[in-house]
XYZ file of C-alpha atoms in Angstrom:
568
model
C 59.231 -36.235 21.250
C 59.573 -38.470 24.300
C 63.324 -38.746 23.830
C 63.681 -35.031 23.409
C 61.747 -34.229 26.537
C 63.248 -37.036 28.624
C 59.929 -37.873 30.142
C 57.932 -41.026 30.270
C 54.629 -41.929 28.778
C 51.834 -40.697 30.983
C 48.980 -42.698 29.508
C 48.420 -45.911 27.723
C 48.589 -44.083 24.437
C 52.178 -43.809 23.106
C 51.515 -40.446 21.443
C 50.637 -38.642 24.660
C 53.484 -37.313 26.844
C 53.941 -34.997 29.788
C 56.150 -31.978 29.290
C 58.387 -30.213 31.804
C 57.895 -26.563 30.923
C 60.719 -25.457 33.259
C 63.186 -26.905 30.794
C 61.461 -25.358 27.815
C 63.358 -22.426 26.238
C 60.668 -20.586 24.390
C 63.216 -18.248 22.775
C 64.477 -21.130 20.658
C 61.098 -22.398 19.500
C 60.424 -22.356 15.783
C 57.610 -23.595 13.610
C 59.555 -26.808 13.062
C 60.408 -27.445 16.720
C 59.219 -30.882 17.844
C 57.642 -29.249 20.879
C 55.267 -27.367 18.637
C 53.202 -30.349 17.608
C 49.674 -29.263 18.279
C 47.419 -26.251 17.807
C 45.094 -27.261 20.613
C 45.663 -28.051 24.275
C 43.154 -29.348 26.749
C 43.959 -27.988 30.168
C 42.348 -29.301 33.304
C 42.663 -26.514 35.828
C 41.486 -27.667 39.194
C 41.899 -24.300 40.896
C 39.362 -22.718 38.541
C 36.902 -25.466 39.217
C 36.620 -27.018 35.771
C 37.823 -30.479 36.795
C 35.498 -30.514 39.756
C 32.587 -30.038 37.453
C 33.863 -32.479 34.845
C 34.533 -29.774 32.244
C 37.599 -28.921 30.216
C 38.831 -25.612 28.876
C 40.209 -25.347 25.324
C 42.988 -22.782 25.005
C 45.714 -21.892 22.515
C 49.131 -23.369 23.228
C 52.212 -21.119 22.955
C 50.578 -18.228 21.086
C 48.121 -17.262 23.790
C 48.706 -15.271 27.029
C 51.802 -16.195 29.029
C 51.953 -15.235 32.729
C 53.521 -16.744 35.833
C 50.125 -17.937 37.025
C 49.202 -19.336 33.661
C 52.584 -21.140 33.328
C 52.040 -22.765 36.726
C 48.623 -23.967 35.626
C 50.084 -25.317 32.387
C 52.707 -27.270 34.349
C 50.081 -29.094 36.415
C 48.440 -31.160 33.746
C 48.671 -30.612 30.008
C 47.442 -33.193 27.560
C 48.612 -32.471 24.062
C 46.549 -33.692 21.180
C 48.794 -34.671 18.325
C 47.774 -32.998 15.109
C 49.618 -31.619 12.099
C 50.052 -27.856 12.185
C 49.582 -25.492 9.257
C 52.261 -22.869 8.542
C 52.354 -19.810 6.327
C 55.140 -18.931 3.892
C 57.139 -17.302 6.695
C 57.048 -20.429 8.846
C 54.557 -19.022 11.313
C 51.702 -21.133 12.656
C 48.354 -20.277 11.052
C 45.678 -20.629 13.699
C 42.006 -21.270 12.837
C 39.781 -18.205 13.163
C 37.937 -19.504 16.263
C 41.256 -20.103 18.087
C 43.091 -16.992 16.981
C 44.096 -14.600 19.785
C 46.521 -11.725 20.093
C 50.141 -12.013 19.021
C 52.833 -11.556 21.690
C 56.611 -11.427 21.747
C 57.471 -14.635 23.616
C 61.083 -13.528 24.214
C 60.102 -10.292 25.861
C 57.319 -11.998 27.760
C 59.665 -14.615 29.186
C 62.055 -11.947 30.461
C 59.247 -10.092 32.083
C 57.983 -13.245 33.736
C 61.338 -13.814 35.483
C 60.885 -10.614 37.474
C 57.125 -10.904 37.810
C 55.922 -11.588 41.330
C 52.326 -11.849 42.269
C 51.729 -9.256 44.979
C 49.126 -9.812 47.718
C 47.075 -6.905 46.425
C 46.650 -8.623 43.039
C 45.677 -12.015 44.394
C 42.206 -13.080 43.452
C 41.776 -10.340 40.863
C 40.178 -11.577 37.657
C 41.881 -10.441 34.520
C 40.050 -9.584 31.333
C 42.022 -10.125 28.184
C 41.498 -8.094 25.048
C 43.323 -8.043 21.747
C 46.078 -5.425 21.817
C 45.662 -4.770 18.095
C 42.589 -3.415 16.408
C 41.198 -5.651 13.741
C 41.800 -4.411 10.280
C 38.588 -3.324 8.564
C 37.375 -5.714 5.929
C 37.424 -4.085 2.532
C 34.274 -5.182 0.715
C 34.291 -4.597 -2.998
C 30.868 -3.851 -4.434
C 29.885 -3.916 -8.060
C 30.072 -0.423 -9.477
C 26.709 1.239 -10.002
C 25.925 2.981 -13.261
C 23.293 5.695 -13.538
C 20.956 5.876 -16.514
C 20.979 9.412 -17.849
C 18.558 8.956 -20.731
C 16.989 6.369 -22.997
C 17.685 7.209 -26.627
C 16.097 4.525 -28.798
C 13.896 1.458 -28.737
C 13.621 -1.642 -30.876
C 12.366 -5.208 -30.702
C 14.903 -8.002 -31.037
C 13.708 -11.587 -31.197
C 10.508 -10.556 -29.480
C 12.316 -8.733 -26.660
C 12.165 -4.966 -26.222
C 15.577 -3.360 -26.086
C 16.470 0.204 -25.122
C 19.573 2.177 -26.057
C 20.857 3.686 -22.805
C 23.036 6.774 -22.361
C 24.982 6.403 -19.098
C 25.645 9.350 -16.842
C 29.231 10.684 -16.936
C 30.054 8.449 -19.919
C 30.375 9.385 -23.564
C 28.081 8.062 -26.282
C 30.598 5.413 -27.296
C 29.725 3.648 -24.044
C 25.990 3.538 -24.802
C 24.522 0.062 -24.525
C 21.342 -1.770 -25.477
C 19.536 -2.984 -22.379
C 16.408 -5.141 -21.908
C 13.424 -3.713 -20.067
C 14.046 -5.656 -16.864
C 17.416 -3.876 -16.507
C 15.597 -0.551 -16.346
C 12.947 -1.371 -13.733
C 14.763 0.708 -11.095
C 14.574 3.927 -13.103
C 10.836 4.390 -13.775
C 11.138 8.164 -14.166
C 13.565 7.809 -17.077
C 11.351 5.173 -18.666
C 8.306 7.383 -18.264
C 10.096 10.301 -19.911
C 11.049 8.129 -22.858
C 7.528 6.726 -23.223
C 5.978 10.184 -22.999
C 8.263 11.443 -25.769
C 7.772 8.434 -28.043
C 4.121 7.547 -27.443
C 2.664 10.954 -28.205
C -0.453 11.850 -30.135
C 1.232 11.675 -33.546
C 2.564 8.168 -32.932
C -0.773 7.034 -31.546
C -2.691 8.547 -34.457
C -0.401 6.879 -36.991
C -0.665 3.519 -35.249
C -4.449 3.844 -34.958
C -4.691 4.546 -38.681
C -2.451 1.599 -39.504
C -4.546 -0.796 -37.402
C -7.852 0.800 -38.475
C -8.804 2.020 -34.987
C -10.674 5.281 -34.440
C -8.815 7.694 -32.194
C -11.756 10.085 -31.773
C -14.135 7.849 -29.862
C -16.250 9.565 -27.229
C -16.366 8.157 -23.723
C -19.582 6.219 -24.262
C -18.348 4.521 -27.434
C -15.007 3.763 -25.833
C -16.612 2.157 -22.782
C -19.019 0.257 -25.016
C -16.090 -1.297 -26.886
C -14.404 -2.174 -23.591
C -17.405 -3.487 -21.664
C -15.443 -5.859 -19.480
C -12.922 -3.253 -18.317
C -13.020 -2.147 -14.680
C -11.947 1.478 -14.347
C -10.453 0.747 -10.937
C -8.118 -1.997 -12.223
C -6.683 -0.539 -15.416
C -3.104 -1.615 -16.214
C -0.308 0.751 -15.287
C 0.572 3.442 -17.789
C 4.098 2.096 -18.314
C 2.697 -1.336 -19.165
C 0.346 0.112 -21.774
C 3.026 2.356 -23.244
C 5.405 -0.570 -23.501
C 2.808 -2.456 -25.534
C 2.215 0.552 -27.784
C 5.963 0.774 -28.428
C 6.014 -2.899 -29.368
C 3.196 -2.314 -31.845
C 5.041 0.665 -33.336
C 8.233 -1.365 -33.770
C 6.565 -4.537 -35.060
C 2.929 -3.880 -36.107
C 0.892 -7.082 -36.582
C 0.123 -8.119 -40.119
C -3.447 -8.448 -41.348
C -3.239 -12.210 -41.724
C -2.584 -12.568 -38.003
C -6.133 -11.877 -36.877
C -5.623 -12.595 -33.161
C -2.533 -10.392 -32.884
C -4.333 -7.681 -34.844
C -7.272 -7.717 -32.414
C -4.896 -7.645 -29.452
C -3.174 -4.629 -30.986
C -6.475 -2.803 -31.481
C -7.498 -3.534 -27.913
C -4.146 -2.238 -26.643
C -4.722 1.061 -28.468
C -8.268 1.386 -27.090
C -7.042 0.586 -23.576
C -4.389 3.264 -23.838
C -6.941 5.802 -25.080
C -9.153 4.860 -22.141
C -6.249 5.218 -19.722
C -5.429 8.716 -20.985
C -9.064 9.811 -20.573
C -9.248 8.211 -17.147
C -6.004 9.890 -16.088
C -7.314 13.318 -17.067
C -10.662 12.595 -15.401
C -9.121 11.539 -12.078
C -7.048 14.698 -11.970
C -10.145 16.850 -12.495
C -12.134 14.889 -9.896
C -9.364 15.376 -7.329
C -9.199 19.081 -8.059
C -12.975 19.313 -7.690
C -12.870 17.451 -4.372
C -10.228 19.851 -3.101
C -12.329 22.803 -4.242
C -15.469 21.518 -2.499
C -13.728 20.926 0.824
C -11.990 24.293 0.675
C -15.387 25.955 0.301
C -17.328 23.767 2.728
C -14.848 24.196 5.602
C -16.751 21.650 7.675
C -15.670 19.102 10.234
C -16.588 16.135 8.021
C -14.915 15.582 4.667
C -16.593 15.228 1.266
C -15.042 12.738 -1.160
C -15.614 12.526 -4.920
C -15.675 9.196 -6.737
C -16.486 7.972 -10.230
C -15.733 4.317 -10.911
C -18.564 3.867 -13.394
C -17.929 6.080 -16.415
C -15.724 8.919 -17.648
C -18.020 11.771 -16.638
C -16.145 14.761 -15.305
C -17.259 17.328 -12.673
C -19.888 19.881 -13.698
C -18.272 23.021 -15.045
C -20.843 25.598 -13.946
C -21.607 24.463 -10.385
C -20.713 26.899 -7.577
C -20.393 25.463 -4.058
C -22.007 27.507 -1.259
C -22.800 26.864 2.406
C -25.900 29.039 2.891
C -28.644 30.728 0.925
C -27.682 33.467 -1.499
C -30.306 36.044 -2.411
C -31.484 36.310 -6.031
C -32.956 39.345 -7.749
C -35.554 41.206 -5.672
C -34.906 38.984 -2.639
C -33.637 40.073 0.767
C -32.769 37.603 3.530
C -32.972 39.313 6.971
C -30.591 37.523 9.373
C -31.855 39.347 12.468
C -33.873 37.288 14.950
C -36.866 38.988 16.532
C -36.488 37.374 19.969
C -34.676 34.671 21.935
C -35.055 32.555 25.072
C -33.561 33.285 28.516
C -32.584 29.673 29.300
C -29.228 28.975 30.867
C -29.600 25.343 29.841
C -32.262 24.539 27.279
C -34.412 21.427 27.635
C -37.956 20.053 27.618
C -38.673 21.390 31.123
C -38.049 25.001 30.080
C -41.470 26.322 29.099
C -40.158 29.387 27.279
C -37.355 27.596 25.437
C -37.186 27.912 21.640
C -36.962 24.158 21.273
C -40.051 23.272 23.285
C -42.754 21.481 21.298
C -46.341 20.849 22.293
C -47.351 18.784 24.089
C -44.473 18.772 26.558
C -41.847 17.552 24.091
C -38.584 18.936 22.770
C -37.254 19.315 19.234
C -34.120 17.236 19.776
C -33.272 14.202 21.810
C -29.877 13.925 23.431
C -26.902 13.562 21.100
C -28.501 15.886 18.539
C -31.175 13.473 17.202
C -34.459 14.794 15.813
C -37.452 14.184 18.085
C -40.364 15.395 15.961
C -42.080 13.981 12.891
C -41.507 15.398 9.399
C -43.708 18.414 8.712
C -43.307 19.962 12.164
C -41.340 23.201 12.291
C -37.976 23.487 14.045
C -37.107 26.634 15.997
C -33.482 26.555 17.094
C -31.947 28.928 19.580
C -30.554 32.032 17.899
C -28.115 34.874 18.470
C -30.424 36.566 21.007
C -30.704 33.483 23.238
C -28.654 33.371 26.455
C -27.581 29.737 25.983
C -24.131 28.939 24.627
C -23.000 27.238 21.405
C -23.205 23.779 23.004
C -26.913 24.174 23.643
C -29.018 21.074 23.000
C -31.250 23.135 20.719
C -28.438 24.130 18.321
C -27.975 21.290 15.849
C -28.372 22.519 12.283
C -26.248 25.597 12.982
C -23.375 23.399 14.224
C -22.933 22.095 10.712
C -22.572 18.716 9.034
C -20.875 15.942 11.031
C -21.344 13.026 8.619
C -18.585 12.363 6.028
C -20.143 11.991 2.592
C -19.099 10.945 -0.897
C -20.385 12.349 -4.185
C -20.284 9.366 -6.533
C -21.420 8.319 -9.986
C -24.425 6.002 -9.836
C -24.898 2.899 -11.994
C -28.685 3.174 -12.396
C -28.702 6.139 -14.742
C -29.354 8.758 -12.054
C -26.068 10.590 -12.648
C -24.292 11.792 -9.559
C -25.469 10.656 -6.148
C -24.405 10.928 -2.497
C -23.514 8.071 -0.155
C -22.439 8.023 3.455
C -18.916 7.096 4.509
C -20.038 5.883 7.939
C -23.096 4.435 9.598
C -25.830 7.011 10.241
C -28.182 6.703 13.194
C -31.889 7.388 13.134
C -32.719 11.095 13.474
C -29.193 12.316 12.737
C -28.679 15.638 10.953
C -27.147 15.170 7.499
C -26.895 18.546 5.788
C -28.851 21.596 4.685
C -30.463 22.075 1.296
C -29.136 25.426 0.061
C -29.175 27.389 -3.166
C -30.219 30.663 -4.698
C -33.416 32.078 -3.204
C -35.583 33.454 -6.031
C -39.100 34.831 -6.294
C -42.087 32.723 -7.263
C -42.316 34.479 -10.613
C -38.676 33.775 -11.445
C -39.158 30.171 -10.393
C -41.997 29.742 -12.895
C -39.785 30.955 -15.733
C -36.845 28.761 -14.762
C -39.100 25.826 -14.062
C -40.211 25.466 -17.671
C -36.589 25.342 -18.793
C -35.579 22.841 -16.131
C -38.561 20.604 -16.792
C -37.645 20.370 -20.458
C -34.107 19.304 -19.486
C -35.274 16.868 -16.810
C -33.731 18.894 -13.976
C -35.276 18.919 -10.519
C -33.485 21.507 -8.427
C -36.350 23.885 -7.511
C -37.642 23.625 -3.948
C -40.698 25.746 -3.072
C -40.715 27.362 0.383
C -44.468 27.017 0.847
C -44.518 26.680 4.640
C -46.142 29.886 5.763
C -47.779 31.809 2.958
C -50.505 30.862 0.540
C -48.761 32.990 -2.075
C -45.578 30.860 -1.984
C -43.320 33.902 -2.391
C -39.919 32.136 -2.508
C -38.242 29.128 -4.104
C -34.755 27.679 -3.590
C -32.949 27.031 -6.878
C -29.967 24.684 -6.394
C -29.209 24.139 -10.089
C -26.120 26.375 -10.226
C -25.501 27.336 -6.601
C -25.650 24.661 -3.927
C -23.840 22.300 -1.613
C -23.576 18.503 -1.365
C -27.378 18.246 -1.219
C -27.448 19.296 -4.880
C -26.366 15.719 -5.729
C -28.771 13.809 -3.450
C -31.176 11.819 -5.639
C -34.909 11.290 -5.320
C -36.546 8.121 -4.029
C -40.173 7.258 -3.464
C -38.973 5.367 -0.357
C -36.287 7.749 0.941
C -33.996 7.397 3.936
C -33.936 11.176 4.533
C -36.621 13.790 5.057
C -36.701 17.597 4.990
C -37.596 19.801 7.959
C -38.143 23.571 7.875
C -35.836 25.333 10.350
C -35.928 28.888 11.649
C -32.807 30.215 13.393
C -31.690 33.797 12.787
C -33.862 34.736 9.822
C -36.872 36.701 10.987
C -38.903 36.211 7.771
C -41.445 33.412 8.335
C -41.444 32.743 4.572
C -37.698 31.987 4.494
C -36.986 28.885 6.584
C -33.808 26.934 6.192
C -34.152 23.363 4.878
C -32.524 20.597 6.928
C -32.188 16.909 5.994
C -32.397 14.317 8.785
C -32.268 10.529 8.587
C -35.512 8.561 8.804
C -33.804 5.304 9.821
C -30.408 3.750 10.346
C -28.325 4.002 7.171
C -25.394 1.678 6.599
C -21.954 2.819 5.516
C -21.775 3.093 1.723
C -25.559 3.348 1.281
C -26.891 6.036 -1.037
C -28.790 8.927 0.547
C -32.154 9.929 -0.930
C -35.154 12.112 -0.127
C -38.571 12.550 -1.702
C -38.461 15.546 -4.037
C -42.228 15.984 -3.782
C -42.803 15.073 -0.185
C -46.221 15.971 1.245
C -44.856 16.368 4.772
C -44.425 20.084 4.332
C -47.607 21.491 5.815
C -48.818 24.640 4.159
C -52.105 26.553 4.293
C -55.021 24.779 2.639
C -55.699 27.686 0.333
C -52.209 27.641 -1.240
C -52.723 27.693 -5.003
C -51.596 24.757 -7.103
C -48.184 25.121 -8.686
C -48.077 25.229 -12.447
C -45.021 22.940 -12.502
C -45.946 19.230 -12.568
C -45.087 17.133 -9.513
C -44.495 13.505 -8.753
C -47.640 11.485 -8.907
C -48.738 7.878 -9.155
C -50.443 7.259 -12.481
C -52.981 4.557 -13.043
C -51.647 1.149 -13.952
C -50.383 0.976 -17.549
C -51.021 4.707 -17.924
C -48.335 6.484 -19.938
C -47.790 10.174 -19.282
C -46.325 11.946 -22.279
C -43.366 14.229 -21.668
C -42.714 12.967 -18.138
C -39.340 11.699 -16.885
C -39.356 8.161 -15.553
C -38.423 7.705 -11.885
C -35.487 5.314 -11.461
C -35.592 4.732 -7.714
C -36.805 1.093 -8.150
C -38.760 1.259 -4.877
C -41.782 -0.987 -4.389
C -43.983 2.084 -4.041
C -42.339 3.958 -6.909
C -44.575 6.618 -8.485
C -42.949 5.911 -11.866
C -42.715 9.482 -13.116
C -40.835 12.654 -12.211
C -41.115 16.200 -13.497
C -41.292 17.083 -17.158
């Protein structure tokens, strides 16, 4: 190369030479030209400031940008690193990706450079260089996706479940047998196949073959599956897959362990089907309750204990309904003239003697159980935000009707913390006469039901009773306790009949989230005239120690002061 260029060695290394670019005819350069000996050049350009800062700039030799200015800079000091070039089949240099720039016609560029003069206006202007050709889009080839149209058959091969798949837009001759893990991304198709092939007939036949009863009631089924948690049952697809395996390869009698596992799989699937139907009914019932209640706070329904379904004959209501021979007059006789009700207003409906008020601030009860509540009514001048309008504003506490584990059936728990004195809900039902209550009472006592609430607040004759057995609200499901966390107050608002108060439940203490709500079914807080006759229906009472009362239902509240027995 030194002989060809006619220049001397510029460094102590014999392979490094200085080139005179003025003598270089770029139109005659080829891939095999001795001048083209490197694909990298290190250029020290003092005018740009790289040398001053001890830095070097790596650029592409020959195939990069060629201008008069750039040629002058190249002439100053170019150190060529000797390295073997790589060429393609056409003899062109193949540059590495990180050094590849735009392609230019060197012949045309050289001719242009001869007439190119740097004008004063262009001095000092920085040039930005971009590729003149758009990069070709990279064509990525993906694996073709096939859509499962239907699963046709199932069999077990060497212990693995295989499914015959019909592919969409392909004829049956292209059907293939696929393992289960190949079908995980099409659960709907799998579910359709399982539903078709794990029907009642298949289940009955399998149950008969493995000697498993398929007519077990919910109690027997749960008894056989004592350790099963209803909230953590396996997925339906998992259970159906196991049933299909049993159908394809039923265990033989001599394999006792596999036989027991097969029986348990059938029982689990039966349980799942019952649970699935139950959850659907519970959700529908919850939707029905909230559509009827139309209150600010929601009511949830939950049963994680057994397979009991919602009561069929219960009608949800928000206020009293009148029974036969009963009229409820919703016309108040008088109202207060307060602009803003409070304890200092002597004529206010909510004033209590001596110098107290029915409610504290933030709608908390301020009187002891047994005292009457007179809320402001439609004739009062105060507005709906009056401090003495609490019960009529409705329930604010979210509640949950749930299945208890102590044998008390359905119960009610709170979904948030309840403060002392907070209004919970009303006790509503069908208002019936005392005579009708006596007739119904004998029937309810025999069945262990306790839904009759006597309105014995004003009259010694006890003319009315609230029956919440068929018609009621969430209070219908609140259980009894001898140490309750709720109490009942009689409330008069718009009804002018002193014998027909509304019944409101308030908290007696702070109640934690998730705690069950209870009140005393036979509370003695309700003050009535001393000459009120005794009711013929038996009430809660505390028997003597070891005394057994025949025909009485046992109280299950487990309180320290439990009275042990409920109604007949």
